[in-house]
Structures are given as C-alpha cells and as structure tokens.
Amino acid sequence: DGSLEGFSLFVPDAKKTPALRAGTVDSTSPYKFELPSSWEEGKVANIQSGNYCQPRCDEPWTEVIFGNPDEGKVQVIVSPLRKLTNKANARIEEIGTPEGLINSLGPYVTGTYLDEEDIVSIKQQENSDGRTYYYYEIFAPYGTVGPHTLTCASTKGDLALLAVISANDKQWAKNKDKLRSMIQTFRV
C-alpha cells in the first residue's frame, strides 16, 4: 500500500514489460510510484513498448500507462542514456541542469515540441534514495498528451527514466494537488 491516503504503490514485476523481461530495466530494483487506487492500467501499444528493440533500443519507449478519465494519466518513459550523454552511468546532475535537460526531454513530456514559456516551474531535489530528481510543471496548450503535465526525471545505470502525468483543463482544475503529490512518489 502507498503512504498517500487513497493511493497504492505500483512496483512492476520482472515479467511486466519487454524492458524488464530483457533485463534493460533492473527487475530486482525497478522504478516505482504511488497512484490513486481508482486509476486503471492502460495498454501500451507494441510500437511504443520497445518490444521490437529490447534489449538495445535506440529510442525512448513507454513502460506503463495508468489513468482515470476524471483525473488524468501517468506514463513511465525510459530512454537510453546515450540519447542525452556519452558518459556511462551518469547521474542526472552530470548530464545537465534541470533547465538545460528539459530541452532534450520536452518532446517526450508534451508529445510534441516545447516552448520555454510553457515551463511553469522547475525543481531539483535529492530524495531519500540518494538520487537527484528533476521536477517539471509544464502548461503546453498544444501538447498531444494534455495541456498540463508534471514530470519527474532521473537516471539509473544507462537509462533515463521519466514519470509524466498529464491532464486536461477540467482534470487539472479538480485534481492538481493530487497529481502534484503523486509525481513526488516516483523513484527509479
């Protein structure tokens, strides 16, 4: 169970996704996050799942999707670290500042391009697991995943992992505090 009221902890098992089965994502210590108990898992399209390219995908892929039509959607996106840096096993702060990295990550967050004026807030925080996380709140009206997004990004091994929560205006108006609490629970 999760530590947030009405939330449950999601930790994928070793057979959950192509990347976990291939060992690309460490199945003994995978990503995890809390989500509202009312959210349901969605289907990740085969083309987005990385199924065709594991264990050595060159492009980012979607691990899992959860959502609730009244509250929003979350997806975990994983990218080979070499898309961001040539340094092996780099910590996120070694790759760049939160402000600099969002330019590389923006398309995965909004589903399209990212304008600098769309960034509402940026925060860097070291969490209890000893890793540094970058948090972004973005309002991109043209975004294909919803105009409101909250993103948490970090690195582990040779991967960059992102949790991206998206909501439309109606979902955001009612649930922004819940969604902001949820993004804080993502751990790689």
PDB file of C-alpha atoms in Angstrom:
ATOM      1  CA  ASP A   1       0.000   0.000   0.000  1.00  0.00           C
ATOM      2  CA  GLY A   2       1.056   3.576  -0.598  1.00  0.00           C
ATOM      3  CA  SER A   3       1.778   6.194   2.023  1.00  0.00           C
ATOM      4  CA  LEU A   4      -0.620   8.727   0.458  1.00  0.00           C
ATOM      5  CA  GLU A   5      -4.246   8.285   1.501  1.00  0.00           C
ATOM      6  CA  GLY A   6      -6.267   6.564  -1.215  1.00  0.00           C
ATOM      7  CA  PHE A   7      -3.111   5.703  -3.181  1.00  0.00           C
ATOM      8  CA  SER A   8      -1.471   2.361  -3.936  1.00  0.00           C
ATOM      9  CA  LEU A   9       2.194   1.653  -4.585  1.00  0.00           C
ATOM     10  CA  PHE A  10       2.936   0.336  -8.075  1.00  0.00           C
ATOM     11  CA  VAL A  11       6.098  -1.725  -8.497  1.00  0.00           C
ATOM     12  CA  PRO A  12       6.288  -3.738 -11.727  1.00  0.00           C
ATOM     13  CA  ASP A  13       7.183  -7.406 -11.522  1.00  0.00           C
ATOM     14  CA  ALA A  14      10.001  -8.935 -13.571  1.00  0.00           C
ATOM     15  CA  LYS A  15       7.672 -10.037 -16.406  1.00  0.00           C
ATOM     16  CA  LYS A  16       5.603  -6.837 -16.667  1.00  0.00           C
ATOM     17  CA  THR A  17       7.220  -5.149 -19.685  1.00  0.00           C
ATOM     18  CA  PRO A  18       9.583  -6.038 -22.547  1.00  0.00           C
ATOM     19  CA  ALA A  19      12.384  -3.973 -20.941  1.00  0.00           C
ATOM     20  CA  LEU A  20      12.010  -5.758 -17.601  1.00  0.00           C
ATOM     21  CA  ARG A  21      11.921  -9.181 -19.287  1.00  0.00           C
ATOM     22  CA  ALA A  22      15.045  -8.307 -21.325  1.00  0.00           C
ATOM     23  CA  GLY A  23      16.889  -7.023 -18.258  1.00  0.00           C
ATOM     24  CA  THR A  24      17.198  -3.495 -19.709  1.00  0.00           C
ATOM     25  CA  VAL A  25      15.316  -2.196 -16.672  1.00  0.00           C
ATOM     26  CA  ASP A  26      16.604  -3.809 -13.457  1.00  0.00           C
ATOM     27  CA  SER A  27      13.808  -6.150 -12.364  1.00  0.00           C
ATOM     28  CA  THR A  28      15.342  -6.599  -8.896  1.00  0.00           C
ATOM     29  CA  SER A  29      15.062  -2.862  -8.185  1.00  0.00           C
ATOM     30  CA  PRO A  30      12.666  -1.320 -10.717  1.00  0.00           C
ATOM     31  CA  TYR A  31      11.023   2.100 -10.799  1.00  0.00           C
ATOM     32  CA  LYS A  32       8.004   2.604  -8.553  1.00  0.00           C
ATOM     33  CA  PHE A  33       5.388   5.219  -7.786  1.00  0.00           C
ATOM     34  CA  GLU A  34       2.110   5.716  -5.987  1.00  0.00           C
ATOM     35  CA  LEU A  35      -1.124   6.270  -7.827  1.00  0.00           C
ATOM     36  CA  PRO A  36      -4.754   6.688  -6.846  1.00  0.00           C
ATOM     37  CA  SER A  37      -6.416   3.330  -6.221  1.00  0.00           C
ATOM     38  CA  SER A  38      -9.137   4.329  -8.703  1.00  0.00           C
ATOM     39  CA  TRP A  39      -6.692   4.522 -11.632  1.00  0.00           C
ATOM     40  CA  GLU A  40      -6.588   1.645 -14.101  1.00  0.00           C
ATOM     41  CA  GLU A  41      -3.733   0.326 -16.155  1.00  0.00           C
ATOM     42  CA  GLY A  42      -3.875   1.141 -19.853  1.00  0.00           C
ATOM     43  CA  LYS A  43      -2.450  -0.800 -22.748  1.00  0.00           C
ATOM     44  CA  VAL A  44       0.910   0.302 -24.139  1.00  0.00           C
ATOM     45  CA  ALA A  45       0.904  -0.089 -27.917  1.00  0.00           C
ATOM     46  CA  ASN A  46       3.505  -2.593 -29.117  1.00  0.00           C
ATOM     47  CA  ILE A  47       5.267   0.088 -31.187  1.00  0.00           C
ATOM     48  CA  GLN A  48       5.646   2.266 -28.046  1.00  0.00           C
ATOM     49  CA  SER A  49       6.651  -0.557 -25.702  1.00  0.00           C
ATOM     50  CA  GLY A  50      10.128  -1.168 -27.087  1.00  0.00           C
ATOM     51  CA  ASN A  51       9.123  -4.799 -27.600  1.00  0.00           C
ATOM     52  CA  TYR A  52      10.742  -4.883 -31.047  1.00  0.00           C
ATOM     53  CA  CYS A  53      14.134  -3.495 -29.971  1.00  0.00           C
ATOM     54  CA  GLN A  54      14.920  -4.855 -26.500  1.00  0.00           C
ATOM     55  CA  PRO A  55      17.436  -5.178 -25.027  1.00  0.00           C
ATOM     56  CA  ARG A  56      19.156  -2.389 -27.005  1.00  0.00           C
ATOM     57  CA  CYS A  57      16.618   0.234 -28.014  1.00  0.00           C
ATOM     58  CA  ASP A  58      17.960   3.430 -29.554  1.00  0.00           C
ATOM     59  CA  GLU A  59      14.746   5.398 -28.994  1.00  0.00           C
ATOM     60  CA  PRO A  60      12.748   6.035 -25.812  1.00  0.00           C
ATOM     61  CA  TRP A  61       9.871   3.690 -25.032  1.00  0.00           C
ATOM     62  CA  THR A  62       6.813   3.661 -22.786  1.00  0.00           C
ATOM     63  CA  GLU A  63       6.912   1.176 -19.917  1.00  0.00           C
ATOM     64  CA  VAL A  64       3.454   1.532 -18.358  1.00  0.00           C
ATOM     65  CA  ILE A  65       0.377   3.750 -18.568  1.00  0.00           C
ATOM     66  CA  PHE A  66      -2.282   4.278 -15.905  1.00  0.00           C
ATOM     67  CA  GLY A  67      -5.188   6.665 -15.864  1.00  0.00           C
ATOM     68  CA  ASN A  68      -8.628   7.729 -14.805  1.00  0.00           C
ATOM     69  CA  PRO A  69     -10.878   9.654 -17.228  1.00  0.00           C
ATOM     70  CA  ASP A  70     -11.829  12.121 -14.468  1.00  0.00           C
ATOM     71  CA  GLU A  71      -8.328  12.713 -13.073  1.00  0.00           C
ATOM     72  CA  GLY A  72      -5.568  12.263 -15.673  1.00  0.00           C
ATOM     73  CA  LYS A  73      -2.956   9.848 -16.931  1.00  0.00           C
ATOM     74  CA  VAL A  74       0.578   8.801 -15.968  1.00  0.00           C
ATOM     75  CA  GLN A  75       3.144   7.064 -18.099  1.00  0.00           C
ATOM     76  CA  VAL A  76       6.672   5.925 -17.400  1.00  0.00           C
ATOM     77  CA  ILE A  77       9.015   6.654 -20.299  1.00  0.00           C
ATOM     78  CA  VAL A  78      12.524   5.224 -20.463  1.00  0.00           C
ATOM     79  CA  SER A  79      15.315   6.457 -22.692  1.00  0.00           C
ATOM     80  CA  PRO A  80      18.791   5.100 -23.323  1.00  0.00           C
ATOM     81  CA  LEU A  81      21.168   7.439 -21.521  1.00  0.00           C
ATOM     82  CA  ARG A  82      23.252   7.735 -24.695  1.00  0.00           C
ATOM     83  CA  LYS A  83      20.454   9.895 -26.148  1.00  0.00           C
ATOM     84  CA  LEU A  84      21.440  12.523 -23.543  1.00  0.00           C
ATOM     85  CA  THR A  85      25.155  11.982 -22.850  1.00  0.00           C
ATOM     86  CA  ASN A  86      28.169   9.907 -23.845  1.00  0.00           C
ATOM     87  CA  LYS A  87      29.085   9.370 -20.179  1.00  0.00           C
ATOM     88  CA  ALA A  88      28.196   5.863 -18.979  1.00  0.00           C
ATOM     89  CA  ASN A  89      26.106   5.534 -15.815  1.00  0.00           C
ATOM     90  CA  ALA A  90      25.869   9.325 -15.477  1.00  0.00           C
ATOM     91  CA  ARG A  91      23.834  10.799 -12.667  1.00  0.00           C
ATOM     92  CA  ILE A  92      21.222  13.239 -13.889  1.00  0.00           C
ATOM     93  CA  GLU A  93      23.074  16.241 -12.465  1.00  0.00           C
ATOM     94  CA  GLU A  94      26.162  15.214 -14.501  1.00  0.00           C
ATOM     95  CA  ILE A  95      24.163  15.407 -17.732  1.00  0.00           C
ATOM     96  CA  GLY A  96      22.968  18.955 -17.256  1.00  0.00           C
ATOM     97  CA  THR A  97      20.958  21.406 -15.233  1.00  0.00           C
ATOM     98  CA  PRO A  98      17.195  20.922 -14.927  1.00  0.00           C
ATOM     99  CA  GLU A  99      16.774  23.951 -17.195  1.00  0.00           C
ATOM    100  CA  GLY A 100      19.141  22.542 -19.810  1.00  0.00           C
ATOM    101  CA  LEU A 101      17.802  18.998 -19.749  1.00  0.00           C
ATOM    102  CA  ILE A 102      14.151  19.948 -20.298  1.00  0.00           C
ATOM    103  CA  ASN A 103      15.043  20.974 -23.859  1.00  0.00           C
ATOM    104  CA  SER A 104      16.100  17.380 -24.597  1.00  0.00           C
ATOM    105  CA  LEU A 105      13.205  15.830 -22.669  1.00  0.00           C
ATOM    106  CA  GLY A 106      10.469  18.244 -23.802  1.00  0.00           C
ATOM    107  CA  PRO A 107       9.175  16.230 -26.757  1.00  0.00           C
ATOM    108  CA  TYR A 108       8.671  13.162 -24.526  1.00  0.00           C
ATOM    109  CA  VAL A 109       6.802  15.288 -21.990  1.00  0.00           C
ATOM    110  CA  THR A 110       4.427  17.165 -24.299  1.00  0.00           C
ATOM    111  CA  GLY A 111       4.240  14.684 -27.160  1.00  0.00           C
ATOM    112  CA  THR A 112       5.471  17.448 -29.465  1.00  0.00           C
ATOM    113  CA  TYR A 113       7.832  20.430 -29.156  1.00  0.00           C
ATOM    114  CA  LEU A 114       8.330  22.521 -26.006  1.00  0.00           C
ATOM    115  CA  ASP A 115       8.438  26.314 -25.810  1.00  0.00           C
ATOM    116  CA  GLU A 116      10.436  27.784 -22.945  1.00  0.00           C
ATOM    117  CA  GLU A 117       7.494  29.977 -21.904  1.00  0.00           C
ATOM    118  CA  ASP A 118       5.432  26.802 -21.335  1.00  0.00           C
ATOM    119  CA  ILE A 119       7.561  25.873 -18.299  1.00  0.00           C
ATOM    120  CA  VAL A 120       5.626  26.767 -15.137  1.00  0.00           C
ATOM    121  CA  SER A 121       8.205  25.503 -12.638  1.00  0.00           C
ATOM    122  CA  ILE A 122      11.434  23.538 -12.348  1.00  0.00           C
ATOM    123  CA  LYS A 123      12.814  21.946  -9.190  1.00  0.00           C
ATOM    124  CA  GLN A 124      15.873  19.821  -8.405  1.00  0.00           C
ATOM    125  CA  GLN A 125      15.697  17.589  -5.344  1.00  0.00           C
ATOM    126  CA  GLU A 126      17.731  14.787  -3.805  1.00  0.00           C
ATOM    127  CA  ASN A 127      15.366  12.161  -2.440  1.00  0.00           C
ATOM    128  CA  SER A 128      15.688   9.531   0.271  1.00  0.00           C
ATOM    129  CA  ASP A 129      17.123   7.014  -2.214  1.00  0.00           C
ATOM    130  CA  GLY A 130      20.191   9.269  -2.629  1.00  0.00           C
ATOM    131  CA  ARG A 131      19.381  10.109  -6.249  1.00  0.00           C
ATOM    132  CA  THR A 132      18.747  13.535  -7.678  1.00  0.00           C
ATOM    133  CA  TYR A 133      15.405  14.092  -9.402  1.00  0.00           C
ATOM    134  CA  TYR A 134      14.322  16.915 -11.679  1.00  0.00           C
ATOM    135  CA  TYR A 135      10.686  18.002 -11.461  1.00  0.00           C
ATOM    136  CA  TYR A 136       8.893  19.994 -14.133  1.00  0.00           C
ATOM    137  CA  GLU A 137       5.440  21.526 -14.341  1.00  0.00           C
ATOM    138  CA  ILE A 138       4.517  22.487 -17.870  1.00  0.00           C
ATOM    139  CA  PHE A 139       1.489  24.139 -19.419  1.00  0.00           C
ATOM    140  CA  ALA A 140       1.608  23.418 -23.147  1.00  0.00           C
ATOM    141  CA  PRO A 141      -1.819  24.050 -24.708  1.00  0.00           C
ATOM    142  CA  TYR A 142      -0.667  22.419 -27.987  1.00  0.00           C
ATOM    143  CA  GLY A 143       0.679  19.278 -26.248  1.00  0.00           C
ATOM    144  CA  THR A 144      -0.673  15.988 -27.558  1.00  0.00           C
ATOM    145  CA  VAL A 145      -0.878  14.372 -24.099  1.00  0.00           C
ATOM    146  CA  GLY A 146      -2.876  17.166 -22.420  1.00  0.00           C
ATOM    147  CA  PRO A 147      -2.024  20.798 -21.748  1.00  0.00           C
ATOM    148  CA  HIS A 148      -0.977  20.231 -18.129  1.00  0.00           C
ATOM    149  CA  THR A 149       1.983  17.960 -17.410  1.00  0.00           C
ATOM    150  CA  LEU A 150       4.043  17.125 -14.356  1.00  0.00           C
ATOM    151  CA  THR A 151       7.287  15.291 -14.972  1.00  0.00           C
ATOM    152  CA  CYS A 152       9.867  13.683 -12.711  1.00  0.00           C
ATOM    153  CA  ALA A 153      13.151  12.611 -14.293  1.00  0.00           C
ATOM    154  CA  SER A 154      16.239  10.792 -13.028  1.00  0.00           C
ATOM    155  CA  THR A 155      18.835   8.299 -14.197  1.00  0.00           C
ATOM    156  CA  LYS A 156      19.819   4.790 -13.193  1.00  0.00           C
ATOM    157  CA  GLY A 157      22.526   2.732 -14.855  1.00  0.00           C
ATOM    158  CA  ASP A 158      22.459   3.508 -18.560  1.00  0.00           C
ATOM    159  CA  LEU A 159      18.849   4.725 -18.554  1.00  0.00           C
ATOM    160  CA  ALA A 160      16.970   7.974 -18.071  1.00  0.00           C
ATOM    161  CA  LEU A 161      13.546   7.367 -16.533  1.00  0.00           C
ATOM    162  CA  LEU A 162      10.622   9.799 -16.594  1.00  0.00           C
ATOM    163  CA  ALA A 163       7.216   9.729 -14.992  1.00  0.00           C
ATOM    164  CA  VAL A 164       4.903  12.010 -16.959  1.00  0.00           C
ATOM    165  CA  ILE A 165       1.486  12.909 -15.570  1.00  0.00           C
ATOM    166  CA  SER A 166      -0.857  14.665 -17.961  1.00  0.00           C
ATOM    167  CA  ALA A 167      -4.273  16.251 -17.513  1.00  0.00           C
ATOM    168  CA  ASN A 168      -6.728  18.316 -19.481  1.00  0.00           C
ATOM    169  CA  ASP A 169      -8.048  21.611 -18.075  1.00  0.00           C
ATOM    170  CA  LYS A 170     -11.046  20.014 -16.334  1.00  0.00           C
ATOM    171  CA  GLN A 171      -8.959  17.215 -14.765  1.00  0.00           C
ATOM    172  CA  TRP A 172      -6.291  19.709 -13.683  1.00  0.00           C
ATOM    173  CA  ALA A 173      -8.758  22.099 -12.059  1.00  0.00           C
ATOM    174  CA  LYS A 174     -10.115  19.341  -9.806  1.00  0.00           C
ATOM    175  CA  ASN A 175      -7.005  17.229  -9.201  1.00  0.00           C
ATOM    176  CA  LYS A 176      -3.808  19.299  -9.463  1.00  0.00           C
ATOM    177  CA  ASP A 177      -2.898  18.846  -5.777  1.00  0.00           C
ATOM    178  CA  LYS A 178      -3.394  15.072  -6.001  1.00  0.00           C
ATOM    179  CA  LEU A 179      -1.336  14.921  -9.196  1.00  0.00           C
ATOM    180  CA  ARG A 180       1.445  17.036  -7.655  1.00  0.00           C
ATOM    181  CA  SER A 181       1.569  14.662  -4.662  1.00  0.00           C
ATOM    182  CA  MET A 182       1.669  11.682  -6.987  1.00  0.00           C
ATOM    183  CA  ILE A 183       4.648  12.902  -9.056  1.00  0.00           C
ATOM    184  CA  GLN A 184       6.681  13.269  -5.841  1.00  0.00           C
ATOM    185  CA  THR A 185       6.447   9.495  -5.240  1.00  0.00           C
ATOM    186  CA  PHE A 186       8.286   8.399  -8.412  1.00  0.00           C
ATOM    187  CA  ARG A 187      11.551   6.573  -7.682  1.00  0.00           C
ATOM    188  CA  VAL A 188      13.930   4.917 -10.080  1.00  0.00           C
TER     189      VAL A 188
END
